[in-house]
Amino acid sequence: MSDSRIAVDAMGGDYAPKEIVAGTVEAARALKGVARLFLVGDEAVIRRELSGLGKIPGLIEIRHASEVVAMNESPAAAIRRKKDSSISRAVELVKGGEADAVFSAGSTGAAVAASQLKLRTLEGVDRSAIACVMPTPVKPFVLLDAGATTDCTPKILAQFAVMGSVYSREIVGRNDPSVGLLSVGTEDSKGNETTKETFKLLEKSELHFVGNVEGHDLFEGKVDVVVCDGFVGNVVLKTSESVAHAIGRWLKEEFTRNPIRMFGAMFLKSAMNSIKKKSDPSMYGGAPLLGVNGICVIGHGVSNAKAVFNGIRVASESVAHRLNHLIVEQIKKLGNCS
Amino acid sequence: MSDSRIAVDAMGGDYAPKEIVAGTVEAARALKGVARLFLVGDEAVIRRELSGLGKIPGLIEIRHASEVVAMNESPAAAIRRKKDSSISRAVELVKGGEADAVFSAGSTGAAVAASQLKLRTLEGVDRSAIACVMPTPVKPFVLLDAGATTDCTPKILAQFAVMGSVYSREIVGRNDPSVGLLSVGTEDSKGNETTKETFKLLEKSELHFVGNVEGHDLFEGKVDVVVCDGFVGNVVLKTSESVAHAIGRWLKEEFTRNPIRMFGAMFLKSAMNSIKKKSDPSMYGGAPLLGVNGICVIGHGVSNAKAVFNGIRVASESVAHRLNHLIVEQIKKLGNCS
């Protein structure tokens, strides 16, 4: 059956293990189509967390791992050195065939390094990419790569377009997702050397390629998938968060500047909460690392139980939709076109 | 003496020629240190605009140009084809020595192309860069390159760091400006191949180099100068505007959703206006194209008279501070270090 088995890195994330364990138990109780959930990490610690959560569903299983990769460690080195880290062991469950997917809210770099090293890439895929679902006032879009592969050739970027398109259709639910290439102007002559070559590859592909998109277009909800290299994508992701944070700070400063404004702001608390909710990436359940031979979903460091639940849901749906099988098929078609 | 002579592209910008002419007249009346202001464009049209503005200071002079480069034209091609365009003629006044600086709020690409083609780069400078002053809740920073040079070598990026540093000190008024290299992590091992090499060059330079900065840090006001290639910088600039626009839309939607919220929002109008003002890039008077042999300041397409006034002010200050002379000196020092 397509019932999924998911390995959860119980020790990764700012609120680990508490929120991770809570979210996993919630997923075990509420999610359909999940056959097994592994909690990977310090067994004693995990047992303690579980003990406060009532009757634990039988599909939860603990797998002991004695080490943790910290957020400030160099990811690749830590993965090599800490053989018994929770993220390494979780990924190895996928590699060994005991699990179909891994979820971690720990160090993104460590999850990427472990997956790239242990799972390797899918057939025909050269490099992996982190796909982030970004909220906009119109509709969310998939941004990839958000940081897995900083130096990309046109061929690699074209593969990202294929993977993002499959993800948008299968998991975000877009029919015939439109794909844009992030550049500095909409004409095909605009961009750097790499994007200009990528433009030609995408034009020839079977994707619903709409051409270049600019930074201006991103949050207008114009396209379903935005393709760029991992350097640019990471900068876009973090710059967006930085701008939102700066505006939040400005709003707070100004709204509390005098009693009249504070009075007015009282009536807008629900409005502010509503915006916070709509622009909250945690509802999309983390970002998958696409292109590796196994499903890997990476949660935000600040993931709470709800975010963990959604991350497990996305991992489970990716398994059910046979995401990697579809990616391999579509990548083959791309190869035929170029 | 160092009194500056500035050529203004009267026909460039969404509100040209009206706002351009008005801002230029204002500058002629109020700015110290300006010896001459050329209004370059259709003479009859400029005369008509001037006729409604009272007594015109004698330092304003009209120079006729029969053509205009439109916003949607391919910049380089338009500059080659339209020999008598206002931007071409304005830049030629600098080239010919009649003016020290040019200001345009028209097509950025056209201003860049005309300057690069006609003025060439300064001694020792390989490529030019657009320097944007970006507002943050803490203090503004200079972002460069915002779009003039999409493909950059480490050497070119190091030169951008030098030029941005000089600009920050002389025009933004920072003592010993701190310089950050935009990357995907703060450790020196993070980045793409180009930024890793650039890091080494900047470490050896005499600049106040603080290492890599991430997208997260940008609007925290951590550094005075942020260096990146023109592709990344353009994406950062436009993404920031896009995020701000999206949040504005969310706020408007939520604040007008019901009468209670509309009541509360009444008390916050001045707060919203204050934020708009603080985050308004037009107060910084446009972005200089650094590295060309002459001063070129590019205004936002939506420049009003105030923005034009500020752009002319920045151009005039750049001349008074002998910006290009200082850039050439500092670039020489960089050459000695690498």
XYZ file of C-alpha atoms in Angstrom:
676
model
C 0.000 0.000 0.000
C 1.019 3.631 -0.225
C 0.747 4.120 3.530
C 3.811 6.101 4.474
C 6.465 5.504 7.108
C 8.117 8.673 8.309
C 11.254 9.204 10.373
C 11.096 12.329 12.536
C 14.263 13.978 13.872
C 13.044 14.401 17.449
C 16.053 16.468 18.542
C 16.124 19.090 15.763
C 14.597 22.549 16.148
C 14.449 25.437 18.606
C 11.584 23.769 20.510
C 12.877 20.196 20.311
C 12.131 17.697 21.582
C 8.890 18.942 23.202
C 7.100 20.414 20.171
C 8.494 17.814 17.786
C 7.205 14.923 19.892
C 3.835 16.657 20.428
C 3.408 17.313 16.699
C 4.336 13.738 15.857
C 1.802 12.318 18.309
C -0.833 14.630 16.862
C 0.030 13.400 13.364
C -0.167 9.771 14.521
C -3.668 10.424 15.847
C -5.101 12.541 13.037
C -3.314 11.852 9.751
C -4.694 9.226 7.403
C -2.275 7.219 5.338
C 0.556 7.102 7.866
C 1.598 3.557 8.756
C 4.550 4.287 11.019
C 6.202 7.269 12.698
C 9.743 6.911 14.003
C 10.860 9.355 16.686
C 14.638 9.440 16.302
C 16.754 10.781 19.165
C 17.653 10.319 22.811
C 15.314 7.537 23.913
C 15.036 8.591 27.569
C 14.255 12.168 26.630
C 11.654 11.137 24.066
C 9.993 8.745 26.550
C 9.737 11.561 29.067
C 8.040 13.816 26.505
C 5.659 11.045 25.454
C 4.689 10.278 29.041
C 2.818 13.573 29.318
C 0.791 13.116 26.157
C -1.764 10.471 27.114
C -2.193 7.201 25.267
C 0.427 6.997 22.515
C -0.715 5.469 19.197
C 0.964 2.162 18.391
C 2.340 3.369 15.090
C 4.870 5.529 16.937
C 8.236 3.884 17.442
C 11.360 5.297 19.119
C 14.784 4.859 17.525
C 17.673 5.830 19.749
C 20.392 8.228 18.576
C 22.891 9.562 21.077
C 24.050 12.748 19.304
C 22.551 15.991 18.017
C 23.827 18.325 15.312
C 23.673 21.856 16.732
C 22.450 24.821 14.678
C 25.863 26.493 14.690
C 27.894 23.465 13.595
C 29.344 23.200 10.119
C 26.750 20.841 8.595
C 28.838 18.608 6.342
C 31.579 18.176 8.949
C 29.042 17.428 11.697
C 27.328 14.772 9.574
C 30.658 13.090 8.928
C 31.793 13.261 12.547
C 28.591 12.521 14.463
C 27.680 9.097 13.134
C 24.979 8.664 15.766
C 23.221 12.008 15.349
C 19.429 12.036 15.218
C 19.332 13.523 11.705
C 21.851 10.970 10.378
C 19.944 8.074 11.897
C 16.622 9.415 10.613
C 17.962 9.705 7.065
C 19.478 6.223 7.345
C 16.020 4.786 8.079
C 15.018 6.088 4.635
C 18.200 4.810 3.039
C 17.709 1.369 4.596
C 14.108 1.145 3.402
C 12.490 1.200 6.846
C 11.049 4.662 6.229
C 9.874 6.508 3.118
C 10.468 10.024 4.345
C 12.310 12.085 6.913
C 11.207 15.280 8.654
C 13.559 17.593 10.551
C 13.202 21.082 12.025
C 16.878 21.099 12.993
C 19.822 22.597 11.110
C 18.784 22.937 7.461
C 22.362 22.468 6.374
C 22.639 19.210 8.320
C 19.416 17.809 6.854
C 20.588 18.762 3.360
C 24.093 17.360 3.902
C 22.814 14.082 5.383
C 20.300 13.614 2.578
C 22.734 14.520 -0.190
C 25.464 12.262 1.238
C 23.370 9.255 2.197
C 20.436 9.250 -0.220
C 22.186 10.631 -3.314
C 20.195 12.164 -6.153
C 17.351 10.629 -8.130
C 17.992 9.076 -11.524
C 18.729 11.870 -14.032
C 18.858 14.590 -11.380
C 22.191 16.414 -10.996
C 21.559 18.430 -7.834
C 18.915 18.789 -5.138
C 16.896 21.913 -4.353
C 14.949 23.171 -1.353
C 11.421 24.144 -2.381
C 9.777 26.789 -0.186
C 6.093 27.589 -0.386
C 5.906 31.393 -0.065
C 2.697 33.174 0.966
C 1.361 36.151 -1.046
C -1.914 38.096 -0.805
C -3.085 36.312 -3.976
C -1.851 32.710 -3.827
C 1.270 30.976 -2.591
C 4.121 30.141 -4.945
C 6.953 27.605 -4.799
C 10.436 29.139 -4.675
C 13.359 26.855 -5.501
C 16.229 26.480 -4.839
C 16.144 28.162 -1.421
C 19.684 27.158 -0.530
C 20.772 23.584 -1.276
C 22.860 24.257 -4.402
C 24.558 27.668 -4.631
C 26.325 27.242 -7.979
C 24.020 26.060 -10.762
C 24.380 25.385 -14.466
C 21.461 26.052 -16.853
C 20.776 22.299 -16.938
C 20.507 22.152 -13.155
C 18.152 25.157 -13.100
C 15.975 23.533 -15.766
C 15.777 20.406 -13.596
C 14.728 22.576 -10.662
C 11.924 23.951 -12.830
C 10.713 20.419 -13.511
C 10.850 19.393 -9.837
C 9.120 22.590 -8.697
C 6.409 22.092 -11.260
C 5.743 18.516 -10.110
C 5.665 19.667 -6.482
C 3.291 22.539 -7.233
C 0.879 20.230 -9.040
C 0.979 17.285 -6.647
C 1.288 18.952 -3.238
C 0.256 22.616 -3.608
C -2.572 21.507 -5.886
C -2.083 23.708 -8.953
C -3.348 22.539 -12.308
C -0.727 23.071 -14.984
C 1.523 25.183 -12.765
C 3.099 28.242 -14.392
C 6.873 28.454 -14.063
C 8.880 31.698 -14.012
C 12.649 32.122 -14.151
C 13.838 34.712 -11.632
C 15.791 37.402 -13.447
C 16.357 41.155 -13.619
C 13.930 41.923 -16.439
C 11.082 40.191 -18.211
C 12.551 40.121 -21.739
C 14.439 36.940 -22.644
C 17.558 39.052 -23.232
C 17.647 40.085 -19.560
C 19.582 38.208 -16.903
C 23.032 36.846 -16.314
C 24.814 34.342 -18.548
C 23.329 31.366 -16.694
C 19.709 32.528 -16.704
C 19.854 33.448 -20.398
C 20.905 29.880 -21.246
C 18.333 28.459 -18.847
C 15.637 30.509 -20.575
C 16.352 28.667 -23.837
C 16.173 25.241 -22.169
C 12.871 26.041 -20.475
C 11.363 27.391 -23.698
C 11.993 24.022 -25.316
C 10.595 22.054 -22.378
C 7.060 20.773 -21.900
C 6.644 22.939 -18.810
C 4.165 25.803 -18.652
C 7.047 28.273 -18.812
C 5.945 31.925 -18.755
C 9.407 33.485 -19.095
C 11.404 35.669 -16.766
C 9.921 37.074 -13.573
C 11.405 39.929 -11.559
C 11.634 40.544 -7.835
C 8.693 42.933 -8.276
C 6.450 40.119 -9.480
C 7.201 37.650 -6.693
C 4.535 38.583 -4.161
C 1.967 39.584 -6.785
C 1.071 35.912 -7.150
C 1.769 35.915 -10.897
C 3.337 32.454 -11.160
C 3.144 29.139 -9.313
C 6.843 28.256 -9.425
C 9.858 30.591 -9.306
C 13.224 29.094 -10.293
C 16.644 30.405 -9.260
C 19.939 29.079 -7.905
C 20.348 28.336 -4.203
C 22.351 31.497 -3.590
C 19.730 33.834 -5.010
C 16.842 31.824 -3.524
C 18.339 31.890 -0.060
C 18.888 35.637 -0.324
C 15.290 36.133 -1.533
C 13.871 34.018 1.287
C 15.854 35.743 4.006
C 15.459 39.244 2.539
C 11.686 38.746 2.476
C 11.706 37.768 6.137
C 13.965 40.719 6.920
C 11.693 43.236 5.184
C 8.593 41.829 6.903
C 10.379 42.035 10.237
C 11.471 45.644 9.609
C 7.938 46.677 8.693
C 6.606 44.936 11.805
C 9.071 46.902 13.884
C 8.068 50.192 12.221
C 4.384 49.420 12.791
C 4.934 48.602 16.441
C 7.015 51.740 17.037
C 4.481 53.990 15.366
C 1.353 52.338 16.808
C 2.652 52.759 20.369
C 4.012 56.286 19.956
C 1.113 58.021 21.769
C -2.139 57.145 23.599
C -4.371 58.067 20.654
C -2.576 55.626 18.368
C -2.574 52.964 21.072
C -6.331 53.413 21.391
C -6.778 52.966 17.636
C -4.469 49.951 17.542
C -6.678 48.145 20.116
C -9.337 47.740 17.415
C -6.848 46.262 14.980
C -5.385 43.437 17.047
C -7.475 40.821 15.251
C -6.479 42.333 11.905
C -2.787 42.077 12.770
C -3.227 38.492 13.945
C -5.034 37.619 10.760
C -2.151 38.975 8.652
C 0.350 37.128 10.811
C -1.591 33.927 10.193
C -1.886 34.439 6.439
C 1.789 35.228 6.048
C 2.905 32.404 8.352
C 4.964 29.891 6.391
C 4.458 27.192 9.060
C 1.006 26.387 7.685
C 2.713 25.032 4.580
C 4.544 22.469 6.666
C 8.151 22.973 5.824
C 10.206 22.795 2.683
C 11.026 19.580 0.841
C 14.528 18.884 -0.420
C 13.654 17.809 -3.946
C 15.858 15.626 -6.106
C 17.231 13.237 -3.510
C 16.362 9.540 -3.567
C 13.879 9.651 -0.700
C 11.504 12.256 0.671
C 13.098 14.851 2.969
C 11.031 17.671 4.459
C 12.774 20.455 6.371
C 10.844 22.466 8.941
C 11.628 25.997 10.093
C 13.831 26.133 13.195
C 10.992 27.713 15.182
C 8.557 24.885 14.309
C 5.865 24.321 16.924
C 3.720 21.188 17.168
C 1.360 22.479 14.468
C 4.238 23.109 12.064
C 5.633 19.636 12.786
C 2.206 18.131 12.154
C 2.021 19.954 8.798
C 5.551 18.911 7.898
C 4.679 15.254 8.501
C 1.500 15.759 6.474
C 3.505 17.142 3.522
C 5.985 14.263 3.792
C 3.143 11.757 3.855
C 1.393 13.358 0.865
C 4.668 13.382 -1.062
C 4.952 9.634 -0.518
C 1.299 9.001 -1.400
C 1.610 11.025 -4.619
C 4.770 9.118 -5.568
C 6.484 12.484 -5.980
C 9.939 11.113 -6.745
C 8.600 8.672 -9.298
C 6.913 11.588 -11.111
C 10.055 13.728 -10.893
C 12.162 11.001 -12.513
C 9.583 10.655 -15.311
C 9.450 14.374 -16.006
C 13.227 14.795 -15.832
C 13.484 12.132 -18.557
C 11.233 14.233 -20.809
C 13.426 17.275 -20.177
C 16.460 15.263 -21.256
C 14.718 14.401 -24.519
C 14.051 18.085 -25.273
C 17.485 19.497 -24.697
C 35.876 76.182 -8.016
C 33.925 73.116 -7.065
C 30.534 74.639 -7.915
C 28.775 71.924 -9.871
C 27.120 71.973 -13.251
C 24.400 69.365 -13.618
C 22.567 68.077 -16.692
C 19.002 66.994 -15.952
C 17.146 64.638 -18.282
C 13.911 66.646 -18.405
C 11.991 63.966 -20.339
C 12.745 60.883 -18.205
C 10.361 59.578 -15.538
C 6.699 58.786 -15.026
C 5.950 62.425 -14.139
C 8.229 64.022 -16.711
C 8.582 66.748 -17.704
C 6.367 68.503 -15.106
C 7.925 67.183 -11.886
C 11.431 67.107 -13.298
C 11.302 70.736 -14.328
C 9.694 71.761 -11.021
C 12.349 69.901 -8.993
C 15.131 71.433 -11.051
C 13.801 74.963 -10.537
C 13.521 74.268 -6.816
C 17.133 73.053 -6.784
C 18.262 76.165 -8.668
C 16.609 78.338 -6.026
C 17.620 76.472 -2.881
C 20.804 74.453 -3.436
C 24.124 76.024 -2.626
C 27.114 75.072 -4.721
C 25.277 74.618 -8.003
C 26.629 76.803 -10.779
C 24.508 75.632 -13.672
C 21.523 73.376 -14.303
C 20.837 72.152 -17.818
C 17.308 71.019 -18.620
C 17.778 68.610 -21.502
C 14.778 67.714 -23.687
C 12.112 69.160 -25.962
C 12.679 72.901 -25.706
C 9.079 73.962 -26.356
C 7.745 71.531 -23.774
C 10.304 72.611 -21.165
C 9.552 76.304 -21.810
C 5.855 75.643 -21.273
C 6.574 73.949 -17.921
C 8.890 76.757 -16.855
C 6.336 79.443 -17.720
C 4.124 78.401 -14.829
C 6.880 78.480 -12.214
C 7.481 82.210 -11.676
C 10.841 83.869 -12.135
C 13.359 81.267 -13.335
C 16.889 81.514 -11.886
C 19.506 82.433 -14.458
C 21.589 79.347 -13.797
C 18.992 77.216 -15.565
C 19.687 76.621 -19.240
C 17.680 74.599 -21.741
C 19.403 72.210 -24.145
C 17.172 70.850 -26.865
C 16.920 67.108 -27.564
C 14.238 65.861 -29.936
C 13.914 62.242 -28.800
C 13.015 60.321 -25.634
C 13.964 56.762 -24.631
C 10.771 55.066 -23.437
C 10.677 52.835 -20.353
C 9.877 49.720 -22.369
C 12.621 50.128 -24.980
C 15.705 47.934 -25.002
C 18.168 50.368 -23.394
C 21.399 49.680 -25.261
C 19.646 49.551 -28.641
C 17.706 52.745 -27.923
C 20.864 54.622 -26.959
C 22.541 53.558 -30.188
C 19.525 54.385 -32.375
C 18.242 57.606 -30.798
C 21.253 59.875 -31.122
C 19.201 62.907 -30.085
C 17.527 61.457 -26.983
C 17.413 63.571 -23.839
C 19.435 61.058 -21.799
C 22.110 60.755 -24.509
C 22.431 64.522 -24.826
C 22.549 64.959 -21.053
C 25.350 62.404 -20.705
C 27.195 64.046 -23.616
C 27.240 67.347 -21.703
C 29.251 65.508 -19.044
C 31.458 63.851 -21.617
C 32.123 67.162 -23.331
C 33.039 68.831 -20.065
C 30.117 71.279 -20.003
C 28.543 69.486 -17.040
C 29.984 67.528 -14.099
C 27.000 65.306 -13.458
C 23.808 63.982 -14.984
C 20.488 63.209 -13.294
C 17.738 61.099 -14.873
C 14.525 59.576 -13.560
C 13.900 57.863 -16.878
C 14.733 54.303 -17.924
C 17.457 53.056 -15.572
C 18.799 50.815 -18.291
C 19.099 53.739 -20.704
C 20.931 55.923 -18.164
C 23.301 53.044 -17.403
C 23.856 52.206 -21.079
C 24.449 55.849 -22.071
C 26.889 56.388 -19.194
C 28.750 53.133 -19.750
C 29.037 53.733 -23.494
C 29.872 57.434 -23.511
C 31.692 58.052 -20.222
C 33.541 54.729 -19.879
C 34.851 53.575 -16.521
C 37.198 55.385 -14.157
C 40.899 54.560 -14.104
C 41.378 51.130 -12.511
C 37.650 50.361 -12.407
C 36.483 47.363 -14.442
C 32.694 47.739 -14.200
C 30.150 50.222 -12.891
C 27.601 49.604 -10.142
C 24.315 51.207 -9.107
C 24.410 52.125 -5.415
C 21.002 52.245 -3.723
C 20.510 53.737 -0.285
C 18.047 51.415 1.452
C 15.992 52.512 4.476
C 15.838 50.348 7.628
C 14.345 51.028 11.088
C 17.899 51.509 12.413
C 19.934 53.335 9.755
C 20.087 53.251 5.964
C 22.639 51.132 4.149
C 24.138 51.276 0.665
C 23.348 48.270 -1.540
C 25.482 47.772 -4.639
C 25.328 46.664 -7.366
C 21.583 47.075 -7.825
C 21.608 46.103 -11.480
C 24.341 47.590 -13.685
C 26.617 44.529 -13.925
C 24.940 41.117 -13.697
C 28.009 38.893 -14.077
C 30.822 39.791 -11.685
C 34.257 38.402 -10.922
C 35.659 38.578 -7.359
C 37.847 41.507 -8.441
C 34.836 43.446 -9.704
C 32.929 42.774 -6.461
C 35.920 43.965 -4.420
C 35.938 47.174 -6.467
C 32.237 47.611 -5.744
C 33.053 47.334 -2.034
C 35.586 50.148 -2.382
C 33.194 52.385 -4.311
C 30.323 51.731 -1.898
C 32.559 52.494 1.038
C 33.642 55.830 -0.446
C 30.021 56.703 -1.226
C 28.845 55.791 2.272
C 31.502 57.972 3.871
C 31.263 60.980 1.577
C 27.551 61.182 0.819
C 25.683 59.106 3.426
C 28.025 60.504 6.080
C 29.288 57.342 7.798
C 32.624 57.386 9.565
C 34.639 54.307 8.677
C 31.721 52.538 6.949
C 31.381 48.816 7.643
C 31.184 46.613 4.551
C 29.376 43.268 4.349
C 29.461 40.738 1.524
C 25.981 39.402 0.770
C 26.026 35.616 1.060
C 24.029 32.646 2.346
C 25.729 32.281 5.720
C 28.021 34.331 7.919
C 31.023 31.964 8.012
C 33.701 32.633 5.377
C 33.147 29.116 4.010
C 29.564 29.994 3.030
C 28.569 31.319 -0.367
C 29.069 30.519 -4.014
C 32.430 30.206 -5.746
C 32.557 33.928 -6.564
C 31.697 35.232 -3.092
C 34.181 32.867 -1.418
C 36.994 34.323 -3.545
C 35.706 37.859 -2.994
C 35.800 37.262 0.767
C 39.550 36.651 0.571
C 40.159 39.836 -1.437
C 38.120 41.954 0.976
C 39.886 40.469 3.999
C 43.188 41.692 2.589
C 41.849 45.165 1.748
C 42.004 48.299 3.883
C 38.207 48.418 4.026
C 36.292 47.964 7.279
C 35.161 44.535 6.082
C 32.946 42.709 8.594
C 32.526 39.481 6.617
C 29.468 37.875 5.085
C 25.982 39.191 5.751
C 22.773 37.284 5.063
C 19.407 38.390 3.768
C 18.226 38.241 7.394
C 20.698 40.940 8.408
C 19.886 43.428 5.660
C 17.144 45.458 7.300
C 18.570 45.112 10.799
C 20.949 47.982 10.030
C 24.033 45.897 10.846
C 26.325 47.238 8.132
C 26.714 50.434 6.115
C 27.523 48.847 2.760
C 26.246 45.558 1.295
C 28.092 44.191 -1.730
C 26.678 41.775 -4.319
C 26.543 41.368 -8.090
C 23.974 43.288 -10.129
C 21.765 40.243 -10.583
C 21.427 39.531 -6.866
C 21.220 43.234 -5.971
C 18.446 43.873 -8.439
C 16.510 40.876 -7.123
C 17.015 42.069 -3.520
C 15.869 45.603 -4.347
C 12.764 44.495 -6.214
C 11.918 41.678 -3.791
C 12.038 44.163 -0.909
C 9.626 46.458 -2.717
C 7.418 43.488 -3.532
C 7.246 42.302 0.083
C 6.494 45.832 1.340
C 3.764 46.142 -1.266
C 2.249 42.775 -0.303
C 2.200 43.695 3.380
C 0.617 47.063 2.530
C -2.086 45.231 0.624
C -2.686 42.824 3.516
C -2.918 45.730 5.976
C -5.383 47.613 3.785
C -7.561 44.531 3.277
C -7.645 43.722 6.985
C -8.033 47.312 8.246
C -11.089 47.871 6.049
C -12.748 44.507 6.680
C -15.375 45.820 9.135
C -16.519 49.139 10.695
C -14.769 48.491 14.020
C -11.425 48.067 12.332
C -12.065 51.094 10.108
C -12.786 53.091 13.255
C -9.497 51.996 14.832
C -7.552 52.639 11.642
C -8.704 56.298 11.669
C -6.420 56.916 14.636
C -3.448 55.381 12.859
C -3.411 57.375 9.650
C -0.551 59.568 10.851
C 1.353 56.458 11.965
C 0.986 54.874 8.526
C 2.073 58.102 6.835
C 5.070 58.315 9.112
C 6.152 54.771 8.154
C 5.610 55.556 4.484
C 7.850 58.585 4.854
C 10.587 56.737 6.746
C 10.652 53.887 4.271
C 10.454 56.184 1.248
C 13.621 55.828 -0.829
C 12.973 59.160 -2.628
C 14.350 61.108 0.321
C 17.762 59.666 -0.518
C 17.626 61.284 -3.923
C 18.208 58.481 -6.318
C 20.975 56.003 -6.903
C 24.378 56.911 -8.345
C 25.992 54.805 -11.025
C 29.447 54.482 -9.492
C 32.590 53.740 -11.451
C 31.916 55.725 -14.614
C 34.037 58.711 -15.541
C 31.509 61.356 -14.526
C 28.752 61.556 -11.948
C 25.473 59.886 -12.927
C 22.524 59.808 -10.520
C 19.463 57.745 -11.396
C 16.090 58.632 -9.876
C 13.165 56.266 -9.353
C 10.685 56.262 -12.226
C 8.014 57.724 -9.942
C 10.214 60.671 -8.896
C 8.267 63.791 -7.949
C 9.737 67.292 -7.693
C 11.082 66.568 -4.198
C 12.855 63.409 -5.363
C 14.322 65.288 -8.323
C 15.516 68.028 -5.977
C 17.204 65.408 -3.794
C 18.723 63.675 -6.783
C 20.272 66.940 -7.951
C 21.481 67.540 -4.388
C 23.201 64.134 -4.302
C 24.766 64.764 -7.714
C 26.001 68.161 -6.553
C 27.431 66.761 -3.306
C 29.168 63.980 -5.238
C 30.899 66.617 -7.350
C 31.774 68.782 -4.344
C 33.248 65.798 -2.481
C 35.311 64.847 -5.559
C 33.790 61.376 -5.298
C 35.375 59.966 -8.438
C 38.814 61.245 -7.484
C 38.512 59.438 -4.138
C 37.262 56.267 -5.808
C 40.267 56.190 -8.144
C 42.614 56.680 -5.166
C 41.011 53.901 -3.125
C 40.856 51.510 -6.075
C 44.607 51.961 -6.466
C 45.109 50.840 -2.858
C 42.960 47.775 -3.515
C 45.167 46.926 -6.465
C 48.226 47.055 -4.223
C 46.682 44.598 -1.734
C 45.562 41.889 -4.120
